[in-house]
Coordinates of C-alpha atoms in Angstrom, one line a residue:
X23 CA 52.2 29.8 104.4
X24 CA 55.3 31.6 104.7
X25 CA 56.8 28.5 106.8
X26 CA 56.0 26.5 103.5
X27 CA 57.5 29.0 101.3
X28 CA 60.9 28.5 103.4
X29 CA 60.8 25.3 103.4
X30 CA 60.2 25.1 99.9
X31 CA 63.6 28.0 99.2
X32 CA 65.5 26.1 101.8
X33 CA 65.0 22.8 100.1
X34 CA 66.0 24.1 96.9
X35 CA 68.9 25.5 97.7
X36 CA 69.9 23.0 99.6
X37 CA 69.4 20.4 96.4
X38 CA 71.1 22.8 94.2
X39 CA 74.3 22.9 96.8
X40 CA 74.3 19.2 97.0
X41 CA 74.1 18.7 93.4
X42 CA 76.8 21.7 92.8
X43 CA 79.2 19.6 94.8
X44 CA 78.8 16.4 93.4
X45 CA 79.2 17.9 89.2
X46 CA 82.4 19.7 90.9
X47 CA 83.7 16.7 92.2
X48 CA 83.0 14.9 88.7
X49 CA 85.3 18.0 87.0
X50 CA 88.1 17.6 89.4
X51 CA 87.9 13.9 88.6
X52 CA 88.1 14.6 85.1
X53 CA 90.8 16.8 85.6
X54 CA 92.9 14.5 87.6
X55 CA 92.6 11.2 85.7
X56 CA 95.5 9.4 84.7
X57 CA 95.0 5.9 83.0
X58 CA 96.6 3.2 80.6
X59 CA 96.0 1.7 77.3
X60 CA 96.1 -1.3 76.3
X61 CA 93.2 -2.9 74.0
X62 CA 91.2 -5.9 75.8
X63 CA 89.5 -8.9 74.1
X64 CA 86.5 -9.8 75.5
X65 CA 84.7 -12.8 75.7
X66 CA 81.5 -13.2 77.0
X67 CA 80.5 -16.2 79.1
X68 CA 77.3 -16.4 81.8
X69 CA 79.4 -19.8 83.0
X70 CA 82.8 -18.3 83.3
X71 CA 85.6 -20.2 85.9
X72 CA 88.7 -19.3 86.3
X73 CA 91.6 -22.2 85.6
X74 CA 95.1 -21.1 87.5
X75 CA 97.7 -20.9 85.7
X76 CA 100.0 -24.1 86.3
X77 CA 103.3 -23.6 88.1
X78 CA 106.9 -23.7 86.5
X79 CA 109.9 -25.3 87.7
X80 CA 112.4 -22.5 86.9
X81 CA 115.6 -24.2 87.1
X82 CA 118.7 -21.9 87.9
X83 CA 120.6 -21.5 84.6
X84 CA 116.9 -20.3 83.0
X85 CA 116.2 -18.0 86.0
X86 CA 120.4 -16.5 85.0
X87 CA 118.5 -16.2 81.4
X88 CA 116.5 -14.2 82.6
X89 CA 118.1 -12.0 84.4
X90 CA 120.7 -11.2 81.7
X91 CA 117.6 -10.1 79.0
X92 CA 116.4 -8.5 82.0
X93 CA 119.3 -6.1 82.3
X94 CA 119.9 -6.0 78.2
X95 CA 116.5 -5.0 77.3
X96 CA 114.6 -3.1 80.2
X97 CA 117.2 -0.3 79.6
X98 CA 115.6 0.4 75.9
X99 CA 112.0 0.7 77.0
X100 CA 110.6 4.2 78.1
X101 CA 107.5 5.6 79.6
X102 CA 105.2 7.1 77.1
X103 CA 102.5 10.0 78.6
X104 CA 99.5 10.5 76.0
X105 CA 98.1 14.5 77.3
X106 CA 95.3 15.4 75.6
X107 CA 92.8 18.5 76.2
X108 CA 88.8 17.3 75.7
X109 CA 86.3 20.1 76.0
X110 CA 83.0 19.4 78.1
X111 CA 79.9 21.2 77.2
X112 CA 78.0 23.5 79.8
X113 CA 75.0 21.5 81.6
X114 CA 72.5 23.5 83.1
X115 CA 74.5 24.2 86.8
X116 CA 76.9 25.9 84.7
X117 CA 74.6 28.4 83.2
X118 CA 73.2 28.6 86.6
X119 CA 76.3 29.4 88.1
X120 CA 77.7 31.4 85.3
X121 CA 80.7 28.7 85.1
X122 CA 82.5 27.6 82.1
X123 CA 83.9 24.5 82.2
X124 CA 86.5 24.8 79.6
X125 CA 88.7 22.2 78.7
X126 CA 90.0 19.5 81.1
X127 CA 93.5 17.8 80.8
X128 CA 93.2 13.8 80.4
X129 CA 96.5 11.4 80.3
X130 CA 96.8 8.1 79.4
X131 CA 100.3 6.4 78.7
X132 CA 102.0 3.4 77.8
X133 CA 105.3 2.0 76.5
X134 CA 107.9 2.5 74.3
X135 CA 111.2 0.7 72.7
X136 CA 113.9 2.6 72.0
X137 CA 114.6 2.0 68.2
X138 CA 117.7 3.5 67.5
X139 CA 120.6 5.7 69.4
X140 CA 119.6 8.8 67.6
X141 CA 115.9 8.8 69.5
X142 CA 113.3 6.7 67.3
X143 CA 110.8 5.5 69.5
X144 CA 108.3 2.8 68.2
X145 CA 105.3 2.5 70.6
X146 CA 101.5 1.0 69.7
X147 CA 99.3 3.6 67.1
X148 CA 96.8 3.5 70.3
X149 CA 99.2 4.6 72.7
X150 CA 99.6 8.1 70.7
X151 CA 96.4 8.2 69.1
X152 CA 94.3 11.3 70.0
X153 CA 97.8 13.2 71.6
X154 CA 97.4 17.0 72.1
X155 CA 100.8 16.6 73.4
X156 CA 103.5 13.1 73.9
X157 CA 106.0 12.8 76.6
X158 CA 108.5 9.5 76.9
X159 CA 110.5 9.4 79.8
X160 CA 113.6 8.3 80.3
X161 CA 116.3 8.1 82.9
X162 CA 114.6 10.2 85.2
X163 CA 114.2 12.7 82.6
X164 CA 111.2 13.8 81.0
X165 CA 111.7 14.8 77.1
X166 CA 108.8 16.1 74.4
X167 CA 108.3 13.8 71.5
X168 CA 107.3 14.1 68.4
X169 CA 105.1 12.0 66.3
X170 CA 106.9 10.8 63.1
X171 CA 104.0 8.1 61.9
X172 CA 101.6 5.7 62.7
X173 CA 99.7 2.6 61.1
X174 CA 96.5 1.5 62.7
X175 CA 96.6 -1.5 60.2
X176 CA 99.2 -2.9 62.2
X177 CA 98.5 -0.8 65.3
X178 CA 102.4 0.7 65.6
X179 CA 103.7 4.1 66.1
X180 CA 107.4 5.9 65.2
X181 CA 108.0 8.7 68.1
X182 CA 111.3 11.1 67.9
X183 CA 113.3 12.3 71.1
X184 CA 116.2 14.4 70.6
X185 CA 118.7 13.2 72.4
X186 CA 121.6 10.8 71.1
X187 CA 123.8 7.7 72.3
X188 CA 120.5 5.9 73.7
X189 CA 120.6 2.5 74.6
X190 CA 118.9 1.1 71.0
X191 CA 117.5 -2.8 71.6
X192 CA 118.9 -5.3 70.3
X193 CA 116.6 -6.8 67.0
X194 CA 115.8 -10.1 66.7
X195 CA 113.8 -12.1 64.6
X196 CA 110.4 -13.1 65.4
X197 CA 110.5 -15.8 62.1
X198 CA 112.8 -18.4 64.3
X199 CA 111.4 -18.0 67.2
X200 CA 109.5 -21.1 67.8
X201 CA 106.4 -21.9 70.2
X202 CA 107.1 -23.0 73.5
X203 CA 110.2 -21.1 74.0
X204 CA 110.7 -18.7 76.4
X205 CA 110.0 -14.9 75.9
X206 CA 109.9 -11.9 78.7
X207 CA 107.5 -8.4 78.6
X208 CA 109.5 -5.2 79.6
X209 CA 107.1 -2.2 80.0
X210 CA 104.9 0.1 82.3
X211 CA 101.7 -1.5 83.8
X212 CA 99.6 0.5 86.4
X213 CA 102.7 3.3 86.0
X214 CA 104.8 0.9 87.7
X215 CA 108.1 1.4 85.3
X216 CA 110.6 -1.0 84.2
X217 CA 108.5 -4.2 84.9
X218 CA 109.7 -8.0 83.7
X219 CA 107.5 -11.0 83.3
X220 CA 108.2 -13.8 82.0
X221 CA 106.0 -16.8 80.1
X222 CA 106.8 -18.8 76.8
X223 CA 105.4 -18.3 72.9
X224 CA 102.0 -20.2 73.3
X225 CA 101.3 -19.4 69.3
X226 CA 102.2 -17.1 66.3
X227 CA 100.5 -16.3 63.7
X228 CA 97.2 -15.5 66.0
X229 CA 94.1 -13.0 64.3
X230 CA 91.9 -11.4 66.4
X231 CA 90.0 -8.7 64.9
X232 CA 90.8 -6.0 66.6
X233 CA 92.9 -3.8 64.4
X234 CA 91.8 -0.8 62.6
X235 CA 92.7 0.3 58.7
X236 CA 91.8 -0.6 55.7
X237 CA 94.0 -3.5 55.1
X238 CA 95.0 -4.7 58.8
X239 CA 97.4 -7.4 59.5
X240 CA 96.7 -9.4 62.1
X241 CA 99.3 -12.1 63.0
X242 CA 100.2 -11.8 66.5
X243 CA 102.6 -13.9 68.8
X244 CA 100.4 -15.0 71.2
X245 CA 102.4 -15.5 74.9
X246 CA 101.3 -16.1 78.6
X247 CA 104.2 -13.6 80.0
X248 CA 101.7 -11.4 82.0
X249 CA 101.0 -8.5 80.2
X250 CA 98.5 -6.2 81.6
X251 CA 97.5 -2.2 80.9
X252 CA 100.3 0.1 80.1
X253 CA 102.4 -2.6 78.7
X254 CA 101.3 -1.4 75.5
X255 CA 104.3 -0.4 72.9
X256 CA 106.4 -2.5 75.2
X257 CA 109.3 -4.7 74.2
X258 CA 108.6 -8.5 74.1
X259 CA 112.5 -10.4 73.7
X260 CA 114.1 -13.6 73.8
X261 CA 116.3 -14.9 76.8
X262 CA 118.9 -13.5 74.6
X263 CA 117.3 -10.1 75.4
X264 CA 116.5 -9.6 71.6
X265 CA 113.3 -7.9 70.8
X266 CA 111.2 -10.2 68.9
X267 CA 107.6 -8.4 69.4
X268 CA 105.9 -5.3 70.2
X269 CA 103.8 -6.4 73.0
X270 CA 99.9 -4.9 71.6
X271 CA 96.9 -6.4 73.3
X272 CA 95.5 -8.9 76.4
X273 CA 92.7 -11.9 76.2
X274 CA 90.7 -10.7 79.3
X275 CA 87.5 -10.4 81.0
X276 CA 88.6 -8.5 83.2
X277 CA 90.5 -5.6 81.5
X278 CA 93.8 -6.8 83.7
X279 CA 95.9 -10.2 83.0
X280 CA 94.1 -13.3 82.5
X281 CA 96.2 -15.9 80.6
X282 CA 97.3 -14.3 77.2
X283 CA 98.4 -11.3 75.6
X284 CA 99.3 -10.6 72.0
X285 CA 102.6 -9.0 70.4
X286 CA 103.5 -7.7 66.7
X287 CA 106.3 -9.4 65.1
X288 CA 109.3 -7.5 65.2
X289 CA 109.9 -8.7 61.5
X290 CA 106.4 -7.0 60.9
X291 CA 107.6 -3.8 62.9
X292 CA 111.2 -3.6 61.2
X293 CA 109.7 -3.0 57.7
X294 CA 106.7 -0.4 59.2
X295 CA 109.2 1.7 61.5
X296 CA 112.0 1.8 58.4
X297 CA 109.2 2.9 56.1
X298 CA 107.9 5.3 58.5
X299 CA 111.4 7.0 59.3
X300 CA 112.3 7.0 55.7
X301 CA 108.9 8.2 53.8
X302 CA 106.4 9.2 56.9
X303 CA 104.1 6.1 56.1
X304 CA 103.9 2.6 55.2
X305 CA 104.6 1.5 51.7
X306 CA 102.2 -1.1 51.7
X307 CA 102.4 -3.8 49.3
X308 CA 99.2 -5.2 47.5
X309 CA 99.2 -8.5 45.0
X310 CA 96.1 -7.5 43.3
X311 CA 93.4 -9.7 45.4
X312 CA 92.6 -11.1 49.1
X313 CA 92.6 -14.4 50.5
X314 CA 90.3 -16.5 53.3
X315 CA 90.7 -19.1 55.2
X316 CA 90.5 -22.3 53.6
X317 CA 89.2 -25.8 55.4
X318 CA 87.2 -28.5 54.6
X319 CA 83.5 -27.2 55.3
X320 CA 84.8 -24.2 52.6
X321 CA 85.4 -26.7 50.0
X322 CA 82.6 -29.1 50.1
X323 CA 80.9 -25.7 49.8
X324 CA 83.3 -24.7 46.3
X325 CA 83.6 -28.1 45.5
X326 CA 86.9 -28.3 45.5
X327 CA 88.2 -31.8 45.5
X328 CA 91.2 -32.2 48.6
X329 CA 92.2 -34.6 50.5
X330 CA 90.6 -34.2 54.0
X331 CA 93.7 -35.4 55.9
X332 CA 95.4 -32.8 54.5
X333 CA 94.5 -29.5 53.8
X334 CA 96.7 -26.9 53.3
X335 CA 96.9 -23.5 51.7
X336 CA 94.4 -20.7 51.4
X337 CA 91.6 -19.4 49.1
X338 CA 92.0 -16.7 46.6
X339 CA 88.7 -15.3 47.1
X340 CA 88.6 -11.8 45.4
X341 CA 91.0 -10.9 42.1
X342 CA 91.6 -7.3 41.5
X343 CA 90.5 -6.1 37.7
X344 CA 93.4 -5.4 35.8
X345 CA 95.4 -6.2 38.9
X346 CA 98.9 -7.5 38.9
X347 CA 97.4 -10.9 40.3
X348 CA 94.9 -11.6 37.4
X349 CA 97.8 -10.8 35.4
X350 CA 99.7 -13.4 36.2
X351 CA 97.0 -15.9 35.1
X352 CA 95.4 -16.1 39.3
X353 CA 91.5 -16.7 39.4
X354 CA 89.3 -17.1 42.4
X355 CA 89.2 -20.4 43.3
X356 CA 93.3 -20.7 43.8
X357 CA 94.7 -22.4 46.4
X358 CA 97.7 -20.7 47.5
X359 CA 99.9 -23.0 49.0
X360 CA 103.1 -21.3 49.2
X361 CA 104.6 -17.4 49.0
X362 CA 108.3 -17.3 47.5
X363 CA 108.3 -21.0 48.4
X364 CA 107.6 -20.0 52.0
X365 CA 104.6 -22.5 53.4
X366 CA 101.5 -20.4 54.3
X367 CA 98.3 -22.3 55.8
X368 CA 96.2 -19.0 56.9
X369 CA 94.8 -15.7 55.9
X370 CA 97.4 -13.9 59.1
X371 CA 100.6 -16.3 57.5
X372 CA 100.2 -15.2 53.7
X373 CA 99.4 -10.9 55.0
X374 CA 102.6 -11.4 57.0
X375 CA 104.7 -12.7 54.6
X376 CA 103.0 -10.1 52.0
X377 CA 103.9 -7.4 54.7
X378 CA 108.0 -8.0 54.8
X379 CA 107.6 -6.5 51.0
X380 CA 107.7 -3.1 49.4
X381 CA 106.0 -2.0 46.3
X382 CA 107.9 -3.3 42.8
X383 CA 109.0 -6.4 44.5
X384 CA 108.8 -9.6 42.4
X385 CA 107.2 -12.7 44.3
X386 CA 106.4 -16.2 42.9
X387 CA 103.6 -17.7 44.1
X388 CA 102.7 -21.5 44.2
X389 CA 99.0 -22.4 43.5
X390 CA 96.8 -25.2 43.3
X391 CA 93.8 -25.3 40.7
X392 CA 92.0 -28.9 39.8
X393 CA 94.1 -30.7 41.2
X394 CA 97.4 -29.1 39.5
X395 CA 100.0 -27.3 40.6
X396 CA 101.1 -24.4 39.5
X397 CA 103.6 -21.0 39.8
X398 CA 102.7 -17.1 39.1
X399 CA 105.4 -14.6 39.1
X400 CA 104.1 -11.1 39.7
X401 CA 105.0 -7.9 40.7
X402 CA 103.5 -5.9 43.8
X403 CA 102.1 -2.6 43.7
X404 CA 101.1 0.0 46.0
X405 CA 97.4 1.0 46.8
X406 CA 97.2 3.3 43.7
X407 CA 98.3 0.1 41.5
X408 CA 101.7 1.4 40.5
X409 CA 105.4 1.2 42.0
X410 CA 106.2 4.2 42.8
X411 CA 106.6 5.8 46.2
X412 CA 103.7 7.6 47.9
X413 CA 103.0 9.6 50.4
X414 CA 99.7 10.2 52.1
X415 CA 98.4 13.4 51.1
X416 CA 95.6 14.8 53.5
X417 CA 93.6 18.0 53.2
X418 CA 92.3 19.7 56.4
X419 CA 89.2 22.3 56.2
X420 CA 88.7 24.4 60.1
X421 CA 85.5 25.6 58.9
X422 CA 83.9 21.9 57.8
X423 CA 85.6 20.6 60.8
X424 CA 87.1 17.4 59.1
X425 CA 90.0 16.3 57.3
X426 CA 89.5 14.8 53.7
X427 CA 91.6 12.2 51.5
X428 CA 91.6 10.7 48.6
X429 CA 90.2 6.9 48.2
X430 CA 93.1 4.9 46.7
X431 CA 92.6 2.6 44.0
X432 CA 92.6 -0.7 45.4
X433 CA 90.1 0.3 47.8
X434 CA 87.8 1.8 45.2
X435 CA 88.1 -1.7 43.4
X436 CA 86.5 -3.6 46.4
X437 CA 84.0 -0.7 46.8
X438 CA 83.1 -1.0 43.2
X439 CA 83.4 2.7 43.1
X440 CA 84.9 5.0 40.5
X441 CA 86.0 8.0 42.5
X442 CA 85.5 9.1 46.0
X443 CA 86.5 11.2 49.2
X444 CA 87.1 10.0 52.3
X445 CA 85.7 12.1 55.3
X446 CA 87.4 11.5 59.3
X447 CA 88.6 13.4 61.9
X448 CA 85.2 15.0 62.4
X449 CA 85.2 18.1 64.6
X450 CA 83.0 21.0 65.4
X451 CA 82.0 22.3 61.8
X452 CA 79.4 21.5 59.2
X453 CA 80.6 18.1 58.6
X454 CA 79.3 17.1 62.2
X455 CA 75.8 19.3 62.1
X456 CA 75.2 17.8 59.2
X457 CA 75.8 14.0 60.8
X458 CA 78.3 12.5 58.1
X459 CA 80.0 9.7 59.8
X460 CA 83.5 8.6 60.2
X461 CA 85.0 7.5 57.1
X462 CA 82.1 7.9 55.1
X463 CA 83.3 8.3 51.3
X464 CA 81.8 11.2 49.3
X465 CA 81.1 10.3 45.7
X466 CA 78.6 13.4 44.9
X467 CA 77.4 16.7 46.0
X468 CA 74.4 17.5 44.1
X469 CA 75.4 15.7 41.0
X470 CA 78.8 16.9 40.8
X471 CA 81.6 14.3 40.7
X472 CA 83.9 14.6 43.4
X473 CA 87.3 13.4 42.9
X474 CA 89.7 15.1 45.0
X475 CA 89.2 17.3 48.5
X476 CA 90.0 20.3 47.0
X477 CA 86.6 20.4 45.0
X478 CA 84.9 19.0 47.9
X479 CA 86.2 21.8 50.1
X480 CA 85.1 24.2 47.4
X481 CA 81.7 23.4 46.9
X482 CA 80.4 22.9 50.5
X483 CA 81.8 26.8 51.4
X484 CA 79.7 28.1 48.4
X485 CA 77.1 25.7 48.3
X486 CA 73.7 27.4 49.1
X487 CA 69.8 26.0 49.1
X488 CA 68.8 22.1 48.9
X489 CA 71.8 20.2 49.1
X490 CA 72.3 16.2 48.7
X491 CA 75.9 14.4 49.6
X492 CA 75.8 10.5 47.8
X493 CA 78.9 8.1 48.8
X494 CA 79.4 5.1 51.0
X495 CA 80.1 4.2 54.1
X496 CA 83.4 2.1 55.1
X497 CA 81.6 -1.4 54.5
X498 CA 80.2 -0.3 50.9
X499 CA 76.9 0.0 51.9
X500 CA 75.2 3.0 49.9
X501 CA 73.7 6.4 51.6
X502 CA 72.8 10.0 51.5
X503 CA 72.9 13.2 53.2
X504 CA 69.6 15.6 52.4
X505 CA 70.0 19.1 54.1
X506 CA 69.2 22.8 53.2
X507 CA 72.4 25.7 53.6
X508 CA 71.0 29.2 53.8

């Protein structure tokens, strides 16, 4: 018996050693992890092969290209660290062991271009998002940065370094640069810094749905110059070593390299990193509707009479109430053909074009309608419908555990709502126990209209007894929160 008792205690202890050793080597893991960012489009196949890449004939004066935007542009790109501090909750060792296992230090990183002489940095939104803390280095030198802006819906960041006489790049303009010529990526890949790769423009104006936002744009230069993790917030340029693109995503299975990666114009990044310096956000432009994608099998569906050799344009397919578009005479049903007599033939042409334009500009846009022609002057608004500047105003409560904001008017148009509060950021508080999700918008709290954060704030720190949140989530879709506060 007491042989079988030992064994029994000797067994134990012996599990609860093993399994001690293997949770710490899991927290030093943690600890020590150090990885890149750079978002991966997946697409799933059960009959995948892979197709090598076909060889190039460099010839010497392209290869001398080369070398010069090599040495113009690598110069301007810097090492970004993302160092962030996650807390991991105690699992039953710990409580056996009387071990708290605090916070753990992750860090991911990317790349950076150097904007301008003074320090402005503009790197990808996911490269920074979730920072405790941003490092760019530089020269050997290793300087604290500071986050001036981002803007998911285009997926770029503004960064501030304070140092001056930097080596800015060099802008160029990603509106004449024409597929099939050729293009290098300057960045960071697998923390090896300063690294060239060259490959020509296999497309522009690509959309693939992976940006977040409300309003994203999506109309990426699409180029097989091997871009791979860290590359991220990198500099995509010209042979004349121009920037032309902010290099943003990779088509892969794999998570690594596999044919094509994806860049932001640098037209598109020009306006967002002025705005960003100059007002802390984007002033985004609206035209009072959205457009689609417009093809044949879309109008045999309208019945829209074309001609099916050539289809062009695309469809108006929400107005705005009251919005500057209905105002200048635009219904659902248009065919937009041109933008300030600039050609557009898809959803990502027409939300770049829209996208080079502030608030209280005045476009002309050329529409077809039954067969006729015709031309709509308007004026662009910002998200609340007027001209005026704005600034994004955001309210932060530590004991709900979530930051709040205001749902702009254009967004309450397409929600059909007449008021709301956006919810996100959701930390430790009441907003979590109580399981609202990200971005849900608040509309009511037990009958009361809420408008603003403030209120909100206000009645969930008094509210006692049965309690009822009504709102919607970020596709529209109705829902409620029932819970009981003592």
């Amino acid at each position: 018996m007491r042989k079988t008792v030992l064994y029994i205690l000797v067994s134990f202890f012996a599990g609860l050693g093993g399994a001690f050793t293997y949770d710490q080597i899991k927290i030093d893991q943690n600890t020590q992890s150090e990885f890149q960012s750079t978002p991966v489009v997946n697409f799933a196949s059960n009959n995948s092969t892979s197709t090598p890449l076909p060889s190039r004939d460099i010839s010497s004066s392209l290869s001398e290209d080369f070398v010069g935007a090599s040495q113009a542009s690598t110069k301007s790109v810097v090492y970004i660290k993302n160092i962030s501090e996650r807390s991991y909750g105690r699992s039953y060792l710990d409580y056996i062991f009387d071990r708290d296992p605090g916070s753990q230090t992750q860090i991911s990183s990317g790349s950076g271009v150097i904007f301008s002489k003074d320090g402005y940095i503009v790197s990808n939104n996911h490269v920074v998002q979730d920072a405790d803390k941003l490092q760019v280095v530089y020269n050997k030198k290793v300087y604290d940065a500071k986050l001036i802006g981002t803007d998911p819906s285009t997926d770029l960041s503004v960064l501030k370094i304070e140092d001056n006489n930097l080596p800015a790049i060099t802008i160029g303009s990603s509106k004449t640069l024409n597929v099939g010529e050729w293009v290098i990526a300057v960045g960071n890949p697998f923390n090896l810094t300063s690294t060239v790769t060259a490959g020509i423009v296999s497309a522009k104006g690509r959309e693939i749905n992976i940006l977040q936002g409300k309003f994203p744009i999506e109309s990426f230069i699409q180029t097989d110059a091997a871009i791979n993790p860290g590359n991220s917030g990198g500099a995509l340029v010209n042979k004349n070593g121009e920037l032309v693109g902010i290099n943003t995503a990779i088509l892969s299975k794999t998570g690594s390299y596999a044919g094509y990666g994806f860049a932001v114009p640098v037209d598109i990044v020009k306006k967002i990193v002025t705005d960003i310096i100059e007002y802390g956000e984007v002033q985004k432009a609206f035209f009072g509707g959205e457009v689609a994608d417009f093809d044949a099998t879309i109008a045999e569906r309208l019945d829209i009479n074309v001609d099916q050799d050539n289809i062009n344009g695309v469809l108006l397919s929400y107005v705005q109430k009251d919005g500057t578009a209905e105002k200048a005479g635009l219904k659902e049903g248009d065919i937009i053909v041109k933008f300030n007599n600039q050609v557009v033939d898809s959803r990502s042409q027409f939300e770049e074009e829209l996208s080079y334009h502030s608030p209280g500009d005045e476009v002309m846009i050329t529409y077809e309608r039954k067969g006729q022609t015709g031309n709509a002057n308007l004026v662009l608004t910002n998200r609340e419908g007027t001209t005026s500047i704005l600034k994004r105003e955001i309210y932060t409560s530590e004991s709900l555990g979530a930051k709040f904001e205001t749902v702009p008017k254009v967004e309450r148009d397409l929600l059909n709502i007449d008021y709301g509060v956006r919810v996100f950021n959701i930390d430790n508080g009441l907003i979590k126990r109580i399981g609202i999700s990200e971005d849900f918008i608040i509309t009511d709290i037990n009958r009361n209209a809420i408008k603003d954060p403030e209120r909100l704030v206000e009645i969930l720190e008094k509210i006692r007894g049965r309690v009822i949140i009504e709102g919607v989530n970020s596709k529209g879709r109705q829902g409620y929160y029932s819970f009981y506060l003592r």
